[in-house]
CSV table of C-alpha atoms in Angstrom, one decimal:
chain,number,residue,atom,x,y,z
Q,163,MET,CA,0.0,0.0,0.0
Q,164,THR,CA,1.2,3.5,-0.8
Q,165,THR,CA,0.9,6.1,1.9
Q,166,ALA,CA,1.4,9.9,1.8
Q,167,ILE,CA,1.2,12.9,4.0
Q,168,ALA,CA,-1.7,15.3,3.3
Q,169,TYR,CA,-3.9,18.0,4.8
Q,170,THR,CA,-7.5,18.9,4.4
Q,171,GLU,CA,-7.5,22.3,6.0
Q,172,PHE,CA,-4.9,25.1,6.4
Q,173,GLY,CA,-3.3,25.3,9.8
Q,174,GLY,CA,-0.4,24.3,12.0
Q,175,PRO,CA,1.7,21.2,11.8
Q,176,GLU,CA,-1.1,19.2,13.4
Q,177,VAL,CA,-3.2,19.3,10.2
Q,178,LEU,CA,-0.8,16.9,8.6
Q,179,HIS,CA,-2.0,13.3,8.4
Q,180,GLU,CA,-0.8,10.0,6.9
Q,181,ILE,CA,-3.4,8.7,4.4
Q,182,PRO,CA,-3.6,5.8,1.9
Q,183,VAL,CA,-3.3,6.8,-1.7
Q,184,PRO,CA,-3.5,4.9,-5.0
Q,185,GLU,CA,-0.4,3.2,-6.3
Q,186,PRO,CA,1.5,5.6,-8.6
Q,187,VAL,CA,1.6,4.6,-12.3
Q,188,ALA,CA,4.5,5.2,-14.6
Q,189,GLY,CA,2.6,6.8,-17.5
Q,190,PRO,CA,4.2,8.1,-20.7
Q,191,GLY,CA,7.2,10.3,-19.9
Q,192,ARG,CA,7.2,9.4,-16.2
Q,193,LEU,CA,8.9,7.1,-13.7
Q,194,THR,CA,7.7,5.6,-10.4
Q,195,ILE,CA,10.1,5.9,-7.5
Q,196,ARG,CA,10.2,4.2,-4.1
Q,197,VAL,CA,11.0,7.2,-1.9
Q,198,ALA,CA,14.0,6.7,0.3
Q,199,ALA,CA,14.1,10.3,1.6
Q,200,ALA,CA,12.0,13.4,1.2
Q,201,GLY,CA,13.3,17.0,1.7
Q,202,VAL,CA,11.3,19.2,4.1
Q,203,ASN,CA,11.3,22.8,2.8
Q,204,PRO,CA,10.1,26.1,4.3
Q,205,ILE,CA,7.6,26.5,1.4
Q,206,ASP,CA,5.9,23.3,2.5
Q,207,GLY,CA,5.1,24.9,5.8
Q,208,LYS,CA,4.0,28.2,4.3
Q,209,LEU,CA,1.6,26.4,1.9
Q,210,ARG,CA,0.2,24.2,4.7
Q,211,SER,CA,-0.4,27.1,7.0
Q,212,GLY,CA,-1.9,29.3,4.3
Q,213,VAL,CA,0.8,32.0,4.7
Q,214,ARG,CA,1.6,31.4,1.0
Q,215,PRO,CA,-1.7,31.7,-0.9
Q,216,SER,CA,-2.9,28.7,-2.8
Q,217,ALA,CA,-6.1,27.3,-4.3
Q,218,ALA,CA,-9.0,26.3,-2.1
Q,219,ILE,CA,-8.7,22.8,-0.7
Q,220,THR,CA,-11.2,20.5,-2.3
Q,221,GLU,CA,-9.5,17.2,-1.6
Q,222,PRO,CA,-6.6,16.0,0.5
Q,223,ARG,CA,-3.6,18.0,-0.5
Q,224,ARG,CA,-0.3,16.3,-0.6
Q,225,VAL,CA,3.0,17.9,0.6
Q,226,GLY,CA,6.6,18.1,-0.7
Q,227,GLY,CA,8.4,18.3,-4.0
Q,228,ASP,CA,12.0,17.1,-3.4
Q,229,GLY,CA,13.3,13.6,-2.7
Q,230,ALA,CA,15.4,10.6,-3.6
Q,231,GLY,CA,14.8,7.0,-4.0
Q,232,VAL,CA,14.9,4.0,-6.4
Q,233,VAL,CA,13.1,3.6,-9.7
Q,234,THR,CA,10.4,1.0,-9.6
Q,235,ALA,CA,8.9,1.4,-13.1
Q,236,VAL,CA,9.7,3.3,-16.3
Q,237,GLY,CA,7.0,4.7,-18.6
Q,238,ASP,CA,6.9,4.8,-22.3
Q,239,GLY,CA,9.2,7.3,-24.0
Q,240,VAL,CA,11.6,7.5,-21.0
Q,241,ASP,CA,15.3,6.8,-21.8
Q,242,GLY,CA,18.3,6.7,-19.6
Q,243,PHE,CA,16.7,5.0,-16.6
Q,244,ARG,CA,15.9,1.5,-15.6
Q,245,VAL,CA,14.3,-0.3,-12.6
Q,246,GLY,CA,16.6,-0.3,-9.6
Q,247,ASP,CA,18.4,3.0,-10.5
Q,248,SER,CA,19.2,5.3,-7.5
Q,249,VAL,CA,17.8,8.8,-8.4
Q,250,VAL,CA,17.1,12.3,-7.1
Q,251,PHE,CA,14.0,14.1,-8.0
Q,252,ALA,CA,12.7,17.7,-7.7
Q,253,SER,CA,9.6,19.7,-8.6
Q,254,ALA,CA,7.4,16.7,-8.0
Q,255,PHE,CA,3.9,16.6,-6.4
Q,256,GLY,CA,3.6,15.0,-3.0
Q,257,SER,CA,7.1,13.7,-2.1
Q,258,TYR,CA,6.1,13.0,1.5
Q,259,ALA,CA,5.1,9.5,0.5
Q,260,THR,CA,6.3,5.9,0.2
Q,261,ASP,CA,6.0,6.0,-3.6
Q,262,ILE,CA,5.6,8.7,-6.2
Q,263,ALA,CA,5.3,9.2,-10.0
Q,264,VAL,CA,7.6,11.9,-11.4
Q,265,PRO,CA,8.1,13.4,-14.9
Q,266,ALA,CA,11.4,12.1,-16.3
Q,267,GLU,CA,12.7,15.6,-16.9
Q,268,HIS,CA,12.8,16.2,-13.1
Q,269,VAL,CA,14.6,12.9,-12.3
Q,270,PHE,CA,18.4,12.7,-12.1
Q,271,ALA,CA,20.9,9.8,-11.5
Q,272,ARG,CA,22.2,9.8,-8.0
Q,273,PRO,CA,26.0,9.2,-7.8
Q,274,PRO,CA,27.1,6.7,-5.2
Q,275,GLN,CA,29.0,9.4,-3.3
Q,276,VAL,CA,25.7,11.2,-2.6
Q,277,SER,CA,23.4,9.7,0.1
Q,278,ALA,CA,19.6,9.6,-0.4
Q,279,ALA,CA,19.2,12.3,2.3
Q,280,GLU,CA,21.7,14.6,0.6
Q,281,GLY,CA,20.0,14.1,-2.7
Q,282,ALA,CA,16.6,14.9,-1.1
Q,283,ALA,CA,18.1,18.1,0.3
Q,284,LEU,CA,18.8,19.6,-3.1
Q,285,GLY,CA,15.7,20.6,-5.2
Q,286,ILE,CA,14.3,23.8,-4.0
Q,287,PRO,CA,17.2,25.4,-2.2
Q,288,ILE,CA,19.8,24.5,-4.7
Q,289,GLY,CA,17.6,25.5,-7.7
Q,290,THR,CA,16.7,28.8,-6.1
Q,291,ALA,CA,20.3,29.7,-5.4
Q,292,TYR,CA,21.7,28.6,-8.8
Q,293,GLN,CA,18.9,30.5,-10.7
Q,294,ALA,CA,19.3,33.6,-8.6
Q,295,LEU,CA,23.0,33.8,-9.3
Q,296,ARG,CA,22.6,33.0,-13.0
Q,297,SER,CA,19.9,35.7,-13.3
Q,298,LEU,CA,22.2,38.2,-11.7
Q,299,ALA,CA,25.1,37.2,-13.9
Q,300,VAL,CA,27.4,36.6,-10.9
Q,301,GLY,CA,31.0,35.7,-11.8
Q,302,SER,CA,34.7,36.5,-11.3
Q,303,GLY,CA,35.2,40.0,-10.0
Q,304,ASP,CA,31.9,40.3,-8.2
Q,305,THR,CA,31.6,40.8,-4.5
Q,306,VAL,CA,28.3,39.2,-3.4
Q,307,LEU,CA,26.5,39.9,-0.1
Q,308,VAL,CA,24.4,37.0,0.9
Q,309,HIS,CA,21.8,37.5,3.7
Q,310,ALA,CA,21.1,34.4,5.8
Q,311,GLY,CA,24.3,32.7,4.6
Q,312,SER,CA,24.0,29.7,7.0
Q,313,GLY,CA,20.6,28.5,5.7
Q,314,ALA,CA,20.1,25.9,3.0
Q,315,VAL,CA,19.7,28.5,0.2
Q,316,GLY,CA,22.4,30.7,1.7
Q,317,GLN,CA,24.9,27.9,1.8
Q,318,ALA,CA,24.2,27.0,-1.9
Q,319,LEU,CA,24.5,30.7,-2.9
Q,320,ILE,CA,27.9,30.9,-1.2
Q,321,GLN,CA,29.3,27.7,-2.8
Q,322,PHE,CA,28.1,28.4,-6.4
Q,323,ALA,CA,29.3,32.1,-6.2
Q,324,VAL,CA,32.8,31.0,-4.8
Q,325,LEU,CA,33.1,28.3,-7.5
Q,326,TRP,CA,32.3,30.9,-10.1
Q,327,GLY,CA,35.1,33.2,-8.9
Q,328,ALA,CA,33.2,35.7,-6.8
Q,329,THR,CA,34.1,37.0,-3.3
Q,330,VAL,CA,31.2,36.4,-0.9
Q,331,VAL,CA,30.3,38.2,2.4
Q,332,ALA,CA,27.5,36.4,4.2
Q,333,THR,CA,25.4,37.3,7.2
Q,334,SER,CA,24.7,34.8,10.0
Q,335,SER,CA,24.6,34.4,13.7
Q,336,GLU,CA,28.0,34.3,15.3
Q,337,GLY,CA,27.4,30.7,16.3
Q,338,ARG,CA,27.3,29.8,12.6
Q,339,PHE,CA,30.4,31.7,11.5
Q,340,ASP,CA,32.5,28.6,11.3
Q,341,ARG,CA,30.1,27.0,8.8
Q,342,VAL,CA,30.0,30.1,6.6
Q,343,ARG,CA,33.9,30.2,6.6
Q,344,GLU,CA,34.1,26.6,5.7
Q,345,LEU,CA,32.1,27.3,2.6
Q,346,GLY,CA,34.4,30.0,1.5
Q,347,ALA,CA,32.6,33.2,2.6
Q,348,ILE,CA,33.5,36.0,5.0
Q,349,PRO,CA,30.9,36.0,7.9
Q,350,VAL,CA,29.4,39.1,9.3
Q,351,ALA,CA,26.9,39.3,12.2
Q,352,TYR,CA,23.3,40.4,11.9
Q,353,GLY,CA,22.2,43.5,13.8
Q,354,GLU,CA,22.8,47.2,14.2
Q,355,GLY,CA,25.8,48.4,12.3
Q,356,LEU,CA,25.6,45.7,9.6
Q,357,ALA,CA,26.4,48.0,6.7
Q,358,GLU,CA,29.6,49.1,8.4
Q,359,ARG,CA,30.7,45.6,9.1
Q,360,VAL,CA,30.0,44.6,5.5
Q,361,ARG,CA,32.1,47.6,4.3
Q,362,ALA,CA,34.9,46.5,6.5
Q,363,ALA,CA,34.7,43.0,5.2
Q,364,ALA,CA,34.5,44.2,1.5
Q,365,PRO,CA,36.5,47.5,1.4
Q,366,HIS,CA,36.3,47.5,-2.4
Q,367,GLY,CA,32.5,47.5,-2.4
Q,368,VAL,CA,29.6,45.1,-3.0
Q,369,THR,CA,28.3,44.5,-6.5
Q,370,VAL,CA,25.5,42.0,-5.9
Q,371,ALA,CA,23.2,41.4,-2.9
Q,372,ILE,CA,20.8,38.5,-2.4
Q,373,ASP,CA,18.2,38.5,0.4
Q,374,ALA,CA,17.4,35.1,1.7
Q,375,ALA,CA,16.5,36.5,5.2
Q,376,GLY,CA,13.4,38.7,4.4
Q,377,THR,CA,14.2,41.3,7.0
Q,378,ASP,CA,14.1,45.1,6.7
Q,379,GLU,CA,17.7,45.1,7.7
Q,380,ALA,CA,18.7,42.9,4.8
Q,381,LEU,CA,16.9,45.0,2.3
Q,382,ASP,CA,18.0,48.3,3.7
Q,383,THR,CA,21.6,47.2,3.8
Q,384,SER,CA,21.5,45.9,0.3
Q,385,LEU,CA,20.1,49.2,-1.0
Q,386,GLU,CA,22.7,51.2,0.9
Q,387,LEU,CA,25.7,49.1,-0.4
Q,388,VAL,CA,24.8,48.1,-4.0
Q,389,ALA,CA,24.7,50.8,-6.6
Q,390,ASP,CA,22.8,48.9,-9.3
Q,391,ARG,CA,19.4,47.9,-8.0
Q,392,GLN,CA,19.0,45.4,-10.8
Q,393,ARG,CA,21.7,43.4,-9.1
Q,394,ILE,CA,19.8,43.3,-5.8
Q,395,ALA,CA,17.3,40.4,-5.4
Q,396,THR,CA,15.1,39.1,-2.7
Q,397,LEU,CA,14.0,35.5,-2.4
Q,398,VAL,CA,11.6,36.2,0.4
Q,399,ARG,CA,10.0,39.6,0.1
Q,400,GLY,CA,8.8,39.4,-3.5
Q,401,ARG,CA,5.8,41.6,-3.1
Q,402,ASP,CA,8.0,44.5,-2.0
Q,403,ALA,CA,10.5,44.2,-4.8
Q,404,ALA,CA,8.8,46.4,-7.4
Q,405,ALA,CA,8.4,49.4,-5.0
Q,406,LEU,CA,12.1,49.1,-4.1
Q,407,GLY,CA,13.2,48.8,-7.7
Q,408,ILE,CA,14.9,45.5,-7.1
Q,409,ARG,CA,14.5,42.0,-8.5
Q,410,ALA,CA,12.5,39.1,-6.9
Q,411,PHE,CA,12.8,35.4,-7.5
Q,412,SER,CA,9.9,33.7,-5.7
Q,413,GLY,CA,9.0,34.9,-2.2
Q,414,GLY,CA,5.5,35.6,-3.2
Q,415,SER,CA,6.5,37.8,-6.2
Q,416,PRO,CA,3.6,38.6,-8.5
Q,417,GLU,CA,6.0,38.2,-11.4
Q,418,PRO,CA,6.4,34.5,-12.4
Q,419,LEU,CA,9.8,33.1,-13.3
Q,420,THR,CA,10.8,33.2,-16.9
Q,421,ALA,CA,11.2,30.0,-19.0
Q,422,GLN,CA,15.0,30.5,-18.8
Q,423,GLN,CA,14.9,30.9,-15.0
Q,424,GLN,CA,12.8,27.7,-14.7
Q,425,THR,CA,15.4,25.9,-16.9
Q,426,TRP,CA,18.2,27.1,-14.6
Q,427,ARG,CA,16.3,25.8,-11.5
Q,428,THR,CA,16.0,22.3,-13.1
Q,429,GLU,CA,19.6,22.4,-14.3
Q,430,ALA,CA,20.9,23.2,-10.8
Q,431,VAL,CA,20.2,19.7,-9.5
Q,432,PRO,CA,22.5,17.7,-11.9
Q,433,VAL,CA,25.1,20.4,-11.6
Q,434,ALA,CA,25.1,20.1,-7.8
Q,435,LEU,CA,25.1,16.3,-8.0
Q,436,ALA,CA,28.2,16.3,-10.2
Q,437,LEU,CA,30.0,18.7,-7.9
Q,438,MET,CA,29.1,16.6,-4.9
Q,439,ALA,CA,30.4,13.5,-6.5
Q,440,ALA,CA,33.7,15.4,-7.1
Q,441,GLY,CA,33.8,16.6,-3.5
Q,442,ARG,CA,33.3,20.2,-4.5
Q,443,PHE,CA,29.9,20.9,-3.1
Q,444,VAL,CA,28.2,20.0,0.2
Q,445,VAL,CA,24.8,20.1,1.9
Q,446,GLU,CA,24.3,20.3,5.6
Q,447,LEU,CA,21.9,17.6,6.9
Q,448,GLY,CA,19.7,18.1,10.0
Q,449,PRO,CA,17.4,15.7,11.8
Q,450,SER,CA,15.6,12.9,10.0
Q,451,PHE,CA,12.0,11.8,10.8
Q,452,ALA,CA,9.9,8.8,9.9
Q,453,LEU,CA,7.2,9.7,7.3
Q,454,ALA,CA,4.5,9.2,10.0
Q,455,ASP,CA,6.2,11.9,12.1
Q,456,ALA,CA,5.8,14.7,9.5
Q,457,THR,CA,4.0,16.8,12.1
Q,458,GLU,CA,7.0,16.8,14.3
Q,459,ALA,CA,9.2,17.6,11.4
Q,460,HIS,CA,7.1,20.6,10.6
Q,461,ARG,CA,7.2,21.8,14.2
Q,462,LEU,CA,10.9,21.7,14.1
Q,463,LEU,CA,11.0,23.4,10.8
Q,464,GLU,CA,9.0,26.3,12.3
Q,465,ALA,CA,11.1,26.4,15.4
Q,466,GLY,CA,14.3,26.6,13.4
Q,467,VAL,CA,17.2,24.1,13.1
Q,468,SER,CA,20.6,23.9,11.5
Q,469,GLY,CA,20.7,21.6,8.5
Q,470,LYS,CA,18.1,20.1,6.2
Q,471,ILE,CA,15.2,18.1,7.7
Q,472,THR,CA,14.3,15.0,5.8
Q,473,LEU,CA,11.6,12.4,6.1
Q,474,VAL,CA,12.3,8.7,5.6
Q,475,PRO,CA,9.4,6.5,4.6
């Protein structure tokens, strides 16, 4: 029997329930996957709570988009996969489940150097970071200010930007400075005087700023330090971007991503997997929960935790 996590009303973590669902079918262009790990992302909690607007609930609504597992069936027209392959998937519907059907274009071979939990941690945060940096044309010679550098998106932003030759200054709590340094960035603390601390860390100036924190401090500091507002982006405060003259990628932005930006988000996962296999990119894992304990996982997500939370069916 296939089971999945779903909710029938908006609310707190307690609205999540384990339910039986039909066995997935590998239709044309799709694969079925036995889920080994599912990534728990902040957007999952925002949709569940109703903080991020979505359609009215008319039937049990499943949760999650990222995961990793083993192929159990291959649909017509799908090449490059066979039953038993270890894979990572992203942009799926309902990854909090024992089994799932996923379009082949969102499924990627998982190298043996990458665990299922690490693969499940990629999808949304890695895609968001990669696309934002590509959209802002970050490269050698840039100095990038990353707000919330120790989070999942922030860590990916740091690593891609450093790999592409940029200097990175990243905000975090002082307790997370070591992690930020390990990834190749210069850490600076949140709080009063942030702009001055960034100037001291980057005396030649900041050319790009990316807000993954969503605070007034992050936006105000970015506007103060970066001359070109088209090289400032928020990933959280999308609805405020137009008034500020900056760019927004998600975060409730009324402007949808372009086709090219969507392509970059998909491209990010195999890029990251190849880098991980070569020992050049890492993800930080947090606690893991059984599928039936998704409520507890969401409580911890809301409380805050270092590292990526995963569910293991």
